[in-house]
Amino acid sequence: MKPGEFAGKTAVITGAGRGIGEALAKTLCREGMHVVAGDIKKESVERWKESFPEQEILAVSCDVTKAEDCEALVQTALDRFGQLDYVISNAGILHSGAVDEIDPAVWKQVIEVNLYGTFHMIRAAAPVMKAQRHGVIVSMNSKSGKKGSYKSSAYAASKFGALGLVQSAALELAEYQVRVNAICPGNLMDSPLWTEGENALGIQYARNRGITTEECRAMYDRQVPLGRTCRYEDISNVLLFLLSDDSGYITGQALNVTGGFEMR
Ligand SMILES: NC(=O)c1ccc[n+]([C@@H]2O[C@H](COP(=O)([O-])OP(=O)(O)OC[C@H]3O[C@@H](n4cnc5c(N)ncnc54)[C@H](O)[C@@H]3O)[C@@H](O)[C@H]2O)c1
């Protein structure tokens, strides 16, 4: 990546209020980009954006299940910064439950956020990027987009679907020099999804197995060939590569960032 390559570029990111989205949005800020940070909880973006007083970060209320919210998010970037260089479709949720036990309404909600949400963001960005004849879209996927997930069928189905969407959009947008890729991280066991609240995955999974959260953490770490949990910087490094011109010949790909856990 060239020094200063991202300065003054405009990036839109969803689910920027906490976890991976927050970490990635901060990386985009540090690289000098104009960041339009959407989240269903706008106040959670406002909480962290104070730590970048020098920079104009737009916190926008955006529910990715609503096509019009995603269109408005893109329009906010255009109105304020006049261009749309990068879109990171990151917002996602996970509800687990056996296929014969999970409430169909909950199953549908996961599909609506993870799959429709990605579609709505790509749909909103595509006409703008086609007209510009440049742009990069990155979708936050998961290792569960490559392999089924025990008692998380809705999550895996949504992520498998999102990879089909990424590949199809990459085919459609290639002639406009717009690239579309996905990142498939492993488990980020220090992220709030795993650690915060009563329903944190780390607590749920430990409870299901009758072990402590520390034992659960060690068990997951042992499953990873590189022997540790995935970290935010593992993902942000790959994100910057995918946004940069260094990856200019890469489109329609789903890059595993799993410490060797997933190799397909
Ligand atoms: N944490 C992990 O271990 C992990 C691993 C692999 C992939 N991922 C993926 O990374 C992405 C981010 O996950 P995370 O761990 O940071 O989750 P998180 O729950 O910590 O954060 C998700 C953010 O998305 C927001 N959000 C939820 N529903 C939304 C909606 N309808 N519209 C807009 N925003 C919404 C939430 O308010 C929150 O700020 C997801 O797509 C997830 O599937 C996470």
XYZ file of N, CA and C and ligand atoms in Angstrom:
836
model
N 0.847 -1.200 0.000
C 0.000 0.000 0.000
C 0.877 1.242 0.000
N 0.485 2.210 -0.793
C 1.291 3.419 -0.850
C 0.974 4.306 0.355
N 1.990 4.994 0.915
C 1.698 5.897 2.043
C 0.687 6.964 1.591
N -0.290 7.219 2.416
C -1.288 8.255 2.107
C -2.312 7.852 1.063
N -2.302 6.574 0.664
C -3.219 6.124 -0.399
C -4.691 6.402 -0.072
N -5.028 6.343 1.219
C -6.446 6.444 1.587
C -6.860 7.854 2.015
N -5.900 8.755 2.116
C -6.225 10.091 2.634
C -7.256 10.771 1.733
N -8.308 11.278 2.361
C -9.334 12.024 1.625
C -10.343 11.150 0.900
N -10.201 9.816 0.980
C -11.188 8.933 0.353
C -12.409 8.825 1.275
N -13.535 8.441 0.683
C -14.764 8.335 1.467
C -15.167 6.874 1.637
N -15.372 6.485 2.893
C -15.771 5.110 3.197
C -17.071 5.104 3.991
N -17.942 4.200 3.601
C -19.188 3.987 4.335
C -19.105 2.614 4.987
N -19.467 2.532 6.255
C -19.411 1.239 6.954
C -20.670 1.057 7.791
N -21.205 -0.152 7.801
C -22.398 -0.436 8.614
C -22.021 -1.244 9.861
N -22.891 -1.177 10.847
C -22.625 -1.890 12.102
C -21.378 -1.355 12.775
N -21.180 -0.022 12.661
C -19.942 0.605 13.131
C -19.978 0.970 14.612
N -21.057 0.584 15.290
C -21.228 1.009 16.683
C -20.390 0.256 17.696
N -20.061 -0.992 17.374
C -19.256 -1.748 18.346
C -18.524 -2.880 17.627
N -17.673 -3.559 18.367
C -17.025 -4.762 17.854
C -16.175 -4.512 16.622
N -16.300 -5.412 15.655
C -15.466 -5.351 14.451
C -15.715 -4.051 13.686
N -16.992 -3.660 13.579
C -17.327 -2.447 12.828
C -16.673 -1.216 13.430
N -16.709 -1.121 14.753
C -16.059 0.004 15.443
C -14.554 -0.020 15.168
N -13.953 -1.184 15.318
C -12.494 -1.292 15.121
C -12.105 -0.933 13.688
N -12.889 -1.423 12.727
C -12.562 -1.131 11.325
C -12.797 0.345 11.011
N -13.872 0.903 11.529
C -14.152 2.323 11.275
C -13.016 3.189 11.827
N -12.492 2.817 12.990
C -11.371 3.576 13.570
C -10.129 3.444 12.692
N -9.917 2.267 12.125
C -8.784 2.080 11.204
C -8.941 3.003 9.989
N -10.141 3.063 9.459
C -10.389 3.925 8.294
C -10.093 5.385 8.663
N -10.502 5.785 9.867
C -10.229 7.156 10.347
C -8.724 7.397 10.432
N -8.005 6.440 11.019
C -6.544 6.599 11.186
C -5.851 6.723 9.839
N -6.438 6.126 8.801
C -5.856 6.209 7.457
C -6.229 7.518 6.757
N -6.984 8.372 7.458
C -7.311 9.694 6.905
C -8.516 9.715 5.998
N -9.348 8.688 6.071
C -10.552 8.669 5.229
C -11.675 9.479 5.867
N -12.591 9.947 5.016
C -13.869 10.469 5.512
C -14.734 9.255 5.789
N -15.248 9.154 7.005
C -15.976 7.936 7.371
C -17.441 8.254 7.668
N -18.304 7.538 6.976
C -19.737 7.614 7.257
C -20.096 6.304 7.945
N -20.387 6.410 9.233
C -20.502 5.227 10.080
C -21.964 4.998 10.463
N -22.559 3.964 9.883
C -23.961 3.665 10.154
C -24.101 2.572 11.196
N -25.160 2.683 11.972
C -25.498 1.615 12.922
C -26.966 1.781 13.301
N -27.583 0.674 13.629
C -28.978 0.748 14.093
C -29.027 1.534 15.407
N -27.905 1.523 16.140
C -27.780 2.342 17.351
C -26.774 3.447 17.064
N -27.273 4.544 16.532
C -26.383 5.653 16.142
C -25.553 6.154 17.330
N -26.173 6.117 18.522
C -25.497 6.644 19.713
C -24.218 5.869 20.029
N -24.162 4.602 19.601
C -22.946 3.832 19.887
C -21.785 4.313 19.011
N -22.075 4.845 17.833
C -21.011 5.446 17.009
C -20.589 6.776 17.647
N -21.611 7.522 18.119
C -21.289 8.818 18.739
C -20.378 8.642 19.953
N -20.514 7.517 20.639
C -19.691 7.233 21.830
C -18.204 7.223 21.471
N -17.831 6.541 20.364
C -16.388 6.429 20.072
C -15.858 7.530 19.170
N -16.739 8.190 18.428
C -16.209 9.141 17.444
C -15.548 10.363 18.091
N -15.864 10.580 19.398
C -15.223 11.681 20.138
C -13.707 11.515 20.200
N -13.230 10.263 20.073
C -11.783 10.040 20.169
C -11.047 10.445 18.893
N -11.785 10.966 17.903
C -11.146 11.477 16.679
C -11.577 12.929 16.456
N -11.176 13.830 17.385
C -11.681 15.196 17.317
C -11.262 15.949 16.054
N -10.155 15.514 15.448
C -9.628 16.203 14.269
C -10.423 15.866 13.002
N -11.218 14.782 13.103
C -11.794 14.242 11.887
C -13.307 14.369 11.839
N -13.822 14.532 10.629
C -15.268 14.587 10.488
C -15.791 13.172 10.245
N -16.446 12.637 11.260
C -17.028 11.300 11.141
C -18.536 11.479 11.240
N -19.247 10.986 10.243
C -20.693 11.140 10.281
C -21.319 9.883 10.882
N -21.986 10.059 12.020
C -22.719 8.952 12.640
C -24.146 8.979 12.103
N -24.564 7.870 11.516
C -25.876 7.845 10.861
C -26.689 6.664 11.392
N -27.954 6.929 11.662
C -28.848 5.853 12.072
C -29.227 5.047 10.828
N -28.904 3.762 10.830
C -29.153 2.944 9.643
C -29.466 1.512 10.050
N -30.674 1.077 9.710
C -31.055 -0.327 9.896
C -30.896 -0.994 8.531
N -29.927 -1.897 8.419
C -29.611 -2.466 7.094
C -30.730 -3.360 6.547
N -31.699 -3.717 7.382
C -32.823 -4.506 6.842
C -33.748 -3.625 6.005
N -33.521 -2.316 6.076
C -34.363 -1.384 5.312
C -33.568 -0.832 4.131
N -34.033 -1.123 2.924
C -33.328 -0.664 1.719
C -33.176 0.852 1.728
N -34.224 1.547 2.186
C -34.181 3.014 2.141
C -33.142 3.578 3.106
N -32.890 2.903 4.234
C -31.850 3.357 5.172
C -30.473 3.241 4.514
N -30.269 2.173 3.753
C -28.961 1.966 3.103
C -28.759 2.978 1.987
N -29.838 3.269 1.255
C -29.755 4.314 0.222
C -29.415 5.654 0.867
N -30.058 5.952 1.990
C -29.820 7.237 2.671
C -28.388 7.314 3.205
N -27.851 6.179 3.635
C -26.470 6.157 4.150
C -25.488 6.538 3.036
N -25.695 5.940 1.876
C -24.846 6.248 0.716
C -25.037 7.711 0.300
N -26.288 8.162 0.319
C -26.568 9.544 -0.083
C -25.903 10.541 0.870
N -25.844 10.198 2.149
C -25.175 11.061 3.135
C -23.712 11.260 2.746
N -23.069 10.176 2.331
C -21.658 10.258 1.922
C -21.515 11.156 0.693
N -22.419 10.971 -0.256
C -22.339 11.766 -1.494
C -22.606 13.232 -1.223
N -23.620 13.498 -0.397
C -23.981 14.895 -0.109
C -22.839 15.618 0.584
N -22.178 14.920 1.516
C -21.152 15.597 2.306
C -19.777 15.583 1.630
N -19.438 14.458 1.001
C -18.062 14.299 0.508
C -17.970 14.186 -1.024
N -19.112 14.047 -1.689
C -19.138 14.086 -3.157
C -18.657 12.829 -3.858
N -18.319 11.796 -3.104
C -17.867 10.560 -3.742
C -18.059 9.381 -2.796
N -17.954 8.190 -3.371
C -18.113 6.963 -2.576
C -17.029 6.000 -3.039
N -15.949 5.951 -2.293
C -14.830 5.102 -2.720
C -14.972 3.675 -2.206
N -15.405 3.550 -0.942
C -15.421 2.227 -0.317
C -16.716 2.006 0.475
N -17.231 0.797 0.382
C -18.357 0.402 1.230
C -17.969 -0.871 1.971
N -18.129 -0.845 3.278
C -17.877 -2.042 4.083
C -19.207 -2.442 4.716
N -19.743 -3.541 4.226
C -21.015 -4.047 4.731
C -20.700 -5.010 5.871
N -20.809 -4.506 7.077
C -20.311 -5.251 8.238
C -21.415 -5.691 9.194
N -22.508 -4.944 9.265
C -23.542 -5.239 10.275
C -23.977 -6.693 10.179
N -24.057 -7.345 11.320
C -24.492 -8.738 11.325
C -24.926 -9.142 12.714
N -25.798 -10.151 12.776
C -26.242 -10.679 14.071
C -26.146 -12.197 14.048
N -26.136 -12.772 15.227
C -26.086 -14.233 15.354
C -27.111 -14.662 16.402
N -28.039 -15.508 15.999
C -28.919 -16.176 16.971
C -28.780 -17.663 16.730
N -28.417 -18.396 17.768
C -28.258 -19.832 17.571
C -29.514 -20.568 18.031
N -29.584 -21.830 17.668
C -30.739 -22.665 18.021
C -30.825 -23.804 17.032
N -31.195 -24.976 17.537
C -31.309 -26.153 16.664
C -32.367 -25.915 15.589
N -32.193 -26.552 14.431
C -33.125 -26.318 13.311
C -34.573 -26.631 13.680
N -34.778 -27.583 14.586
C -36.153 -27.934 14.951
C -36.619 -27.223 16.220
N -35.812 -26.295 16.704
C -36.204 -25.571 17.924
C -36.269 -24.062 17.724
N -35.449 -23.536 16.827
C -35.367 -22.076 16.678
C -36.689 -21.526 16.126
N -37.095 -20.399 16.665
C -38.312 -19.711 16.214
C -38.097 -19.232 14.771
N -38.986 -19.588 13.846
C -38.813 -19.164 12.445
C -38.656 -17.647 12.297
N -39.300 -16.891 13.183
C -39.194 -15.423 13.096
C -37.763 -14.976 13.410
N -37.114 -15.675 14.346
C -35.729 -15.346 14.710
C -34.799 -15.751 13.558
N -35.062 -16.928 12.984
C -34.272 -17.419 11.833
C -34.333 -16.382 10.713
N -35.552 -15.891 10.465
C -35.761 -14.912 9.381
C -35.024 -13.597 9.672
N -35.018 -13.217 10.936
C -34.364 -11.949 11.306
C -32.862 -12.008 10.992
N -32.252 -13.154 11.253
C -30.816 -13.306 10.962
C -30.570 -13.159 9.455
N -31.442 -13.790 8.665
C -31.305 -13.684 7.201
C -31.515 -12.232 6.772
N -32.454 -11.571 7.390
C -32.760 -10.196 6.973
C -31.600 -9.248 7.265
N -30.967 -9.405 8.415
C -29.841 -8.502 8.733
C -28.608 -8.894 7.901
N -28.254 -10.172 7.931
C -26.964 -10.583 7.360
C -26.987 -10.676 5.833
N -28.082 -11.195 5.281
C -28.127 -11.380 3.825
C -28.802 -10.192 3.126
N -30.026 -9.881 3.532
C -30.688 -8.719 2.924
C -29.902 -7.439 3.202
N -29.347 -7.342 4.405
C -28.569 -6.139 4.745
C -27.399 -5.946 3.789
N -26.722 -7.041 3.459
C -25.599 -6.968 2.517
C -26.124 -6.591 1.131
N -27.236 -7.215 0.739
C -27.842 -6.893 -0.560
C -28.220 -5.410 -0.628
N -28.847 -4.904 0.419
C -29.278 -3.501 0.406
C -28.089 -2.558 0.259
N -26.974 -2.894 0.913
C -25.793 -2.018 0.813
C -25.169 -2.092 -0.584
N -25.060 -3.303 -1.127
C -24.486 -3.432 -2.480
C -25.408 -2.734 -3.487
N -26.709 -2.934 -3.307
C -27.698 -2.326 -4.218
C -27.596 -0.799 -4.187
N -27.387 -0.240 -2.983
C -27.313 1.223 -2.857
C -26.013 1.764 -3.450
N -24.919 1.006 -3.289
C -23.604 1.498 -3.744
C -23.400 1.302 -5.248
N -23.992 0.246 -5.814
C -23.667 -0.137 -7.199
C -23.868 0.984 -8.222
N -25.036 1.650 -8.261
C -25.203 2.666 -9.309
C -24.196 3.809 -9.201
N -23.864 4.175 -7.966
C -22.906 5.272 -7.753
C -21.526 4.836 -8.229
N -21.102 3.659 -7.836
C -19.754 3.185 -8.198
C -19.669 2.892 -9.696
N -20.757 2.402 -10.290
C -20.762 2.167 -11.745
C -20.551 3.493 -12.478
N -21.266 4.520 -12.038
C -21.155 5.836 -12.705
C -19.752 6.414 -12.527
N -19.167 6.213 -11.353
C -17.792 6.717 -11.094
C -16.742 5.904 -11.854
N -17.118 4.641 -12.147
C -16.204 3.636 -12.712
C -15.041 3.349 -11.752
N -15.328 3.412 -10.484
C -14.397 2.899 -9.478
C -15.132 2.714 -8.153
N -14.512 1.918 -7.297
C -15.093 1.660 -5.980
C -14.770 0.245 -5.546
N -14.754 0.064 -4.245
C -14.507 -1.270 -3.683
C -15.563 -1.538 -2.609
N -16.150 -2.720 -2.687
C -17.115 -3.149 -1.669
C -16.524 -4.362 -0.952
N -16.563 -4.315 0.369
C -16.098 -5.474 1.153
C -17.223 -5.885 2.103
N -17.555 -7.142 2.065
C -18.614 -7.677 2.924
C -17.984 -8.490 4.051
N -18.417 -8.210 5.279
C -17.886 -8.980 6.413
C -18.659 -10.284 6.497
N -17.970 -11.361 6.231
C -18.609 -12.664 6.248
C -18.109 -13.427 7.473
N -17.815 -14.703 7.344
C -17.433 -15.528 8.498
C -16.917 -16.864 7.996
N -16.218 -17.576 8.867
C -15.874 -18.956 8.515
C -17.157 -19.767 8.345
N -18.257 -19.291 8.956
C -19.551 -19.973 8.802
C -20.174 -19.733 7.429
N -19.510 -18.934 6.598
C -19.929 -18.797 5.201
C -19.317 -19.875 4.323
N -18.405 -20.675 4.919
C -17.705 -21.712 4.157
C -18.078 -23.124 4.626
N -18.549 -23.210 5.864
C -18.826 -24.526 6.459
C -20.029 -24.381 7.394
N -20.895 -25.375 7.407
C -22.073 -25.319 8.275
C -21.691 -25.112 9.733
N -22.609 -24.555 10.490
C -22.308 -24.182 11.865
C -23.306 -24.864 12.807
N -22.792 -25.623 13.775
C -23.624 -26.414 14.683
C -24.604 -25.529 15.452
N -25.869 -25.809 15.300
C -26.948 -25.065 15.955
C -26.921 -23.562 15.629
N -26.345 -23.218 14.477
C -26.388 -21.826 14.011
C -26.723 -21.820 12.517
N -27.792 -22.556 12.167
C -28.118 -22.709 10.738
C -28.493 -21.383 10.091
N -29.177 -20.517 10.825
C -29.586 -19.244 10.234
C -28.350 -18.415 9.892
N -27.416 -18.409 10.823
C -26.180 -17.629 10.622
C -25.408 -18.177 9.424
N -25.200 -19.507 9.397
C -24.441 -20.095 8.291
C -25.170 -19.883 6.966
N -26.490 -20.072 6.964
C -27.256 -19.890 5.715
C -27.126 -18.444 5.224
N -27.190 -17.506 6.151
C -27.084 -16.088 5.755
C -25.706 -15.784 5.181
N -24.680 -16.379 5.776
C -23.314 -16.092 5.334
C -22.990 -16.821 4.027
N -23.479 -18.066 3.866
C -23.325 -18.755 2.572
C -24.006 -17.920 1.484
N -25.217 -17.450 1.770
C -25.964 -16.649 0.793
C -25.222 -15.384 0.437
N -24.642 -14.750 1.443
C -23.929 -13.482 1.201
C -22.708 -13.705 0.307
N -22.098 -14.893 0.392
C -20.958 -15.152 -0.508
C -21.435 -15.314 -1.945
N -22.596 -15.933 -2.148
C -23.161 -16.018 -3.502
C -23.466 -14.635 -4.045
N -23.953 -13.786 -3.163
C -24.260 -12.400 -3.537
C -22.981 -11.643 -3.905
N -21.952 -11.806 -3.110
C -20.669 -11.132 -3.373
C -20.100 -11.570 -4.725
N -20.117 -12.873 -4.974
C -19.572 -13.365 -6.248
C -20.389 -12.829 -7.428
N -21.707 -12.827 -7.286
C -22.572 -12.372 -8.389
C -22.385 -10.881 -8.642
N -22.337 -10.104 -7.560
C -22.134 -8.656 -7.718
C -20.761 -8.379 -8.321
N -19.766 -9.178 -7.923
C -18.415 -8.992 -8.484
C -18.444 -9.201 -9.993
N -19.191 -10.216 -10.449
C -19.301 -10.456 -11.894
C -19.971 -9.278 -12.594
N -21.044 -8.775 -11.982
C -21.799 -7.688 -12.618
C -21.026 -6.374 -12.655
N -20.236 -6.128 -11.632
C -19.605 -4.803 -11.509
C -18.177 -4.753 -12.054
N -17.648 -5.905 -12.446
C -16.246 -5.949 -12.894
C -16.007 -5.041 -14.094
N -16.947 -4.998 -15.017
C -16.724 -4.182 -16.227
C -16.659 -2.684 -15.905
N -17.107 -2.317 -14.706
C -17.009 -0.909 -14.273
C -15.802 -0.675 -13.382
N -14.946 -1.679 -13.281
C -13.754 -1.608 -12.414
C -14.124 -1.445 -10.947
N -15.275 -1.965 -10.599
C -15.697 -1.979 -9.192
C -15.479 -3.401 -8.676
N -14.773 -3.520 -7.561
C -14.447 -4.841 -7.011
C -15.301 -5.138 -5.779
N -15.665 -6.406 -5.646
C -16.498 -6.830 -4.514
C -15.881 -8.093 -3.912
N -15.538 -8.027 -2.639
C -14.912 -9.169 -1.970
C -15.491 -9.348 -0.570
N -15.156 -10.473 0.035
C -15.607 -10.739 1.408
C -14.419 -11.152 2.267
N -14.549 -10.873 3.556
C -13.575 -11.351 4.548
C -14.306 -12.359 5.439
N -13.667 -13.493 5.664
C -14.266 -14.548 6.498
C -13.418 -14.751 7.745
N -13.693 -13.998 8.809
C -12.882 -14.155 10.023
C -13.248 -15.417 10.795
N -12.294 -15.848 11.599
C -12.579 -16.875 12.604
C -13.219 -16.212 13.812
N -13.182 -16.877 14.951
C -13.808 -16.326 16.163
C -12.939 -15.225 16.770
N -13.564 -14.083 17.053
C -12.879 -13.008 17.784
C -13.339 -13.106 19.235
N -12.637 -13.910 20.000
C -13.158 -14.235 21.320
C -13.019 -13.105 22.335
N -12.321 -12.028 21.953
C -12.266 -10.846 22.830
C -13.268 -9.776 22.409
N -14.074 -10.065 21.372
C -15.024 -9.054 20.894
C -16.310 -9.118 21.732
N -17.074 -8.016 21.780
C -18.272 -7.977 22.627
C -19.294 -9.057 22.310
N -19.336 -9.490 21.051
C -20.262 -10.577 20.696
C -20.004 -11.809 21.563
N -18.741 -12.021 21.902
C -18.364 -13.196 22.704
C -18.354 -12.917 24.202
N -18.178 -11.637 24.583
C -17.900 -11.355 26.002
C -18.974 -10.538 26.723
N -19.800 -9.788 25.980
C -20.676 -8.813 26.661
C -22.101 -9.320 26.868
N -22.563 -9.190 28.082
C -23.958 -9.517 28.387
C -24.172 -11.001 28.657
N -25.388 -11.281 29.147
C -25.728 -12.651 29.532
C -25.731 -13.626 28.367
N -26.064 -13.097 27.164
C -26.140 -13.970 25.991
C -24.865 -13.984 25.177
N -23.780 -13.461 25.746
C -22.490 -13.487 25.037
C -22.178 -14.926 24.614
N -21.640 -15.064 23.403
C -21.411 -16.413 22.876
C -20.498 -17.228 23.786
N -19.462 -16.584 24.339
C -18.509 -17.295 25.192
C -19.211 -17.892 26.410
N -20.180 -17.157 26.941
C -20.916 -17.624 28.125
C -21.905 -18.730 27.725
N -22.627 -18.479 26.619
C -23.595 -19.486 26.130
C -22.922 -20.825 25.850
N -21.796 -20.767 25.093
C -21.153 -22.011 24.663
C -20.547 -22.753 25.861
N -20.011 -21.987 26.823
C -19.449 -22.615 28.024
C -20.568 -23.304 28.816
N -21.700 -22.573 28.934
C -22.851 -23.116 29.671
C -23.339 -24.423 29.017
N -23.449 -24.396 27.674
C -23.925 -25.585 26.946
C -23.031 -26.796 27.174
N -21.735 -26.541 27.377
C -20.788 -27.650 27.545
C -20.493 -27.971 29.007
N -21.033 -27.164 29.910
C -20.785 -27.375 31.332
C -19.349 -27.101 31.728
N -18.717 -26.140 31.068
C -17.336 -25.760 31.399
C -17.286 -24.260 31.680
N -16.137 -23.790 32.190
C -16.025 -22.358 32.479
C -15.732 -21.609 31.171
N -15.922 -20.282 31.209
C -15.647 -19.488 30.010
C -14.150 -19.563 29.658
N -13.295 -19.652 30.682
C -11.847 -19.759 30.419
C -11.533 -21.078 29.709
N -12.163 -22.173 30.190
C -11.947 -23.479 29.541
C -12.474 -23.465 28.106
N -13.584 -22.790 27.944
C -14.204 -22.697 26.618
C -13.269 -21.941 25.672
N -12.739 -20.835 26.178
C -11.813 -20.024 25.379
C -10.590 -20.850 24.964
N -10.019 -21.580 25.926
C -8.827 -22.393 25.649
C -9.152 -23.475 24.615
N -10.350 -24.036 24.725
C -10.773 -25.087 23.795
C -10.834 -24.543 22.359
N -11.420 -23.347 22.212
C -11.509 -22.742 20.877
C -10.121 -22.382 20.339
N -9.279 -21.844 21.202
C -7.927 -21.461 20.758
C -7.149 -22.682 20.258
N -7.338 -23.816 20.944
C -6.620 -25.049 20.545
C -7.042 -25.535 19.158
N -8.279 -25.198 18.756
C -8.764 -25.653 17.444
C -8.132 -24.882 16.286
N -7.490 -23.765 16.618
C -6.923 -22.908 15.568
C -5.462 -23.294 15.331
N -5.096 -23.686 14.090
C -3.703 -24.093 13.849
C -2.685 -23.059 14.333
N -2.948 -21.766 14.170
C -2.001 -20.757 14.648
C -2.158 -20.477 16.152
N -3.077 -21.165 16.796
C -3.104 -21.255 18.254
C -3.619 -20.052 19.014
N -4.338 -19.179 18.371
C -4.874 -18.031 19.120
C -6.168 -17.545 18.465
N -6.852 -16.698 19.217
C -8.088 -16.113 18.704
C -7.793 -15.098 17.602
N -8.788 -14.798 16.789
C -8.661 -13.754 15.761
C -8.729 -12.385 16.454
N -7.918 -11.457 15.972
C -7.890 -10.107 16.559
C -8.376 -9.090 15.529
N -8.765 -7.922 16.039
C -9.251 -6.881 15.124
C -8.216 -6.546 14.048
N -6.945 -6.453 14.449
C -5.935 -6.040 13.460
C -5.718 -7.089 12.374
N -6.029 -8.363 12.686
C -5.951 -9.386 11.638
C -6.928 -9.033 10.517
N -8.074 -8.525 10.905
C -9.106 -8.192 9.916
C -8.820 -6.844 9.254
N -8.416 -5.858 10.059
C -8.206 -4.525 9.466
C -7.038 -4.545 8.470
N -6.021 -5.377 8.727
C -4.909 -5.482 7.765
C -5.407 -6.002 6.414
N -6.268 -7.009 6.472
C -6.804 -7.587 5.228
C -7.766 -6.598 4.567
N -8.537 -5.910 5.395
C -9.463 -4.915 4.824
C -8.688 -3.861 4.034
N -7.638 -3.304 4.633
C -6.891 -2.246 3.939
C -6.282 -2.777 2.639
N -5.809 -4.014 2.672
C -5.284 -4.627 1.444
C -6.383 -4.695 0.378
N -7.572 -5.149 0.776
C -8.655 -5.298 -0.204
C -9.148 -3.951 -0.734
N -9.030 -2.908 0.081
C -9.436 -1.580 -0.387
C -8.370 -0.962 -1.288
N -7.126 -1.385 -1.101
C -6.013 -0.710 -1.776
C -5.866 -1.169 -3.222
N -5.082 -0.400 -3.973
C -4.797 -0.765 -5.368
C -3.945 -2.026 -5.455
N -3.286 -2.394 -4.349
C -2.473 -3.625 -4.359
C -3.324 -4.861 -4.640
N -4.616 -4.769 -4.359
C -5.500 -5.921 -4.625
C -6.350 -5.666 -5.872
N -5.833 -4.815 -6.760
C -6.601 -4.391 -7.936
C -7.019 -5.505 -8.886
N -6.429 -6.696 -8.764
C -6.784 -7.817 -9.652
C -7.566 -8.885 -8.874
N -8.093 -8.490 -7.708
C -8.814 -9.452 -6.864
C -10.271 -9.015 -6.754
N -11.163 -9.850 -7.244
C -12.597 -9.582 -7.046
C -13.350 -10.905 -6.952
N -14.478 -10.876 -6.245
C -15.311 -12.076 -6.080
C -14.716 -13.102 -5.125
N -13.800 -12.663 -4.278
C -13.110 -13.606 -3.385
C -13.638 -13.502 -1.948
N -13.439 -14.588 -1.224
C -13.806 -14.617 0.197
C -12.568 -15.063 0.953
N -11.876 -14.107 1.541
C -10.578 -14.377 2.177
C -10.749 -14.856 3.616
N -10.254 -16.050 3.890
C -10.307 -16.567 5.259
C -9.267 -15.867 6.119
N -9.694 -15.415 7.301
C -8.757 -14.851 8.282
C -9.006 -15.645 9.562
N -8.538 -16.882 9.545
C -8.947 -17.843 10.575
C -7.766 -18.554 11.233
N -6.559 -18.073 11.015
C -5.396 -18.744 11.606
C -5.225 -20.167 11.099
N -5.747 -20.436 9.898
C -5.615 -21.774 9.312
C -6.769 -22.709 9.630
N -7.771 -22.219 10.380
C -8.899 -23.082 10.768
C -9.727 -23.480 9.553
N -9.962 -22.507 8.668
C -10.720 -22.778 7.442
C -9.789 -22.561 6.259
N -9.736 -23.541 5.359
C -8.774 -23.438 4.249
C -9.450 -23.459 2.880
N -10.792 -23.542 2.847
C -11.446 -23.584 1.526
C -11.914 -22.215 1.094
N -17.142 -11.427 16.504
C -16.825 -12.519 15.812
O -16.251 -13.479 16.379
C -17.123 -12.607 14.338
C -16.519 -13.634 13.617
C -16.749 -13.742 12.247
C -17.568 -12.827 11.620
N -18.164 -11.836 12.331
C -19.024 -10.894 11.585
O -18.537 -9.581 11.759
C -19.602 -8.652 11.703
C -19.585 -7.791 12.955
O -19.712 -8.659 14.073
P -19.384 -8.179 15.554
O -18.787 -9.307 16.256
O -18.654 -6.891 15.539
O -20.874 -7.964 16.112
P -21.396 -6.982 17.256
O -22.681 -7.557 17.732
O -20.345 -6.705 18.269
O -21.655 -5.617 16.478
C -22.623 -5.552 15.468
C -23.027 -4.106 15.256
O -24.043 -4.115 14.250
C -25.142 -3.334 14.704
N -26.385 -3.839 14.114
C -27.117 -4.919 14.498
N -28.198 -5.027 13.725
C -28.131 -4.014 12.819
C -28.972 -3.606 11.752
N -30.119 -4.236 11.454
N -28.598 -2.527 11.012
C -27.453 -1.856 11.313
N -26.639 -2.176 12.329
C -26.984 -3.257 13.060
C -25.135 -3.432 16.221
O -25.799 -2.343 16.821
C -23.629 -3.464 16.517
O -23.114 -2.158 16.681
C -20.866 -9.471 11.538
O -21.234 -9.522 10.170
C -20.469 -10.835 12.040
O -21.235 -11.869 11.466
C -17.957 -11.713 13.679
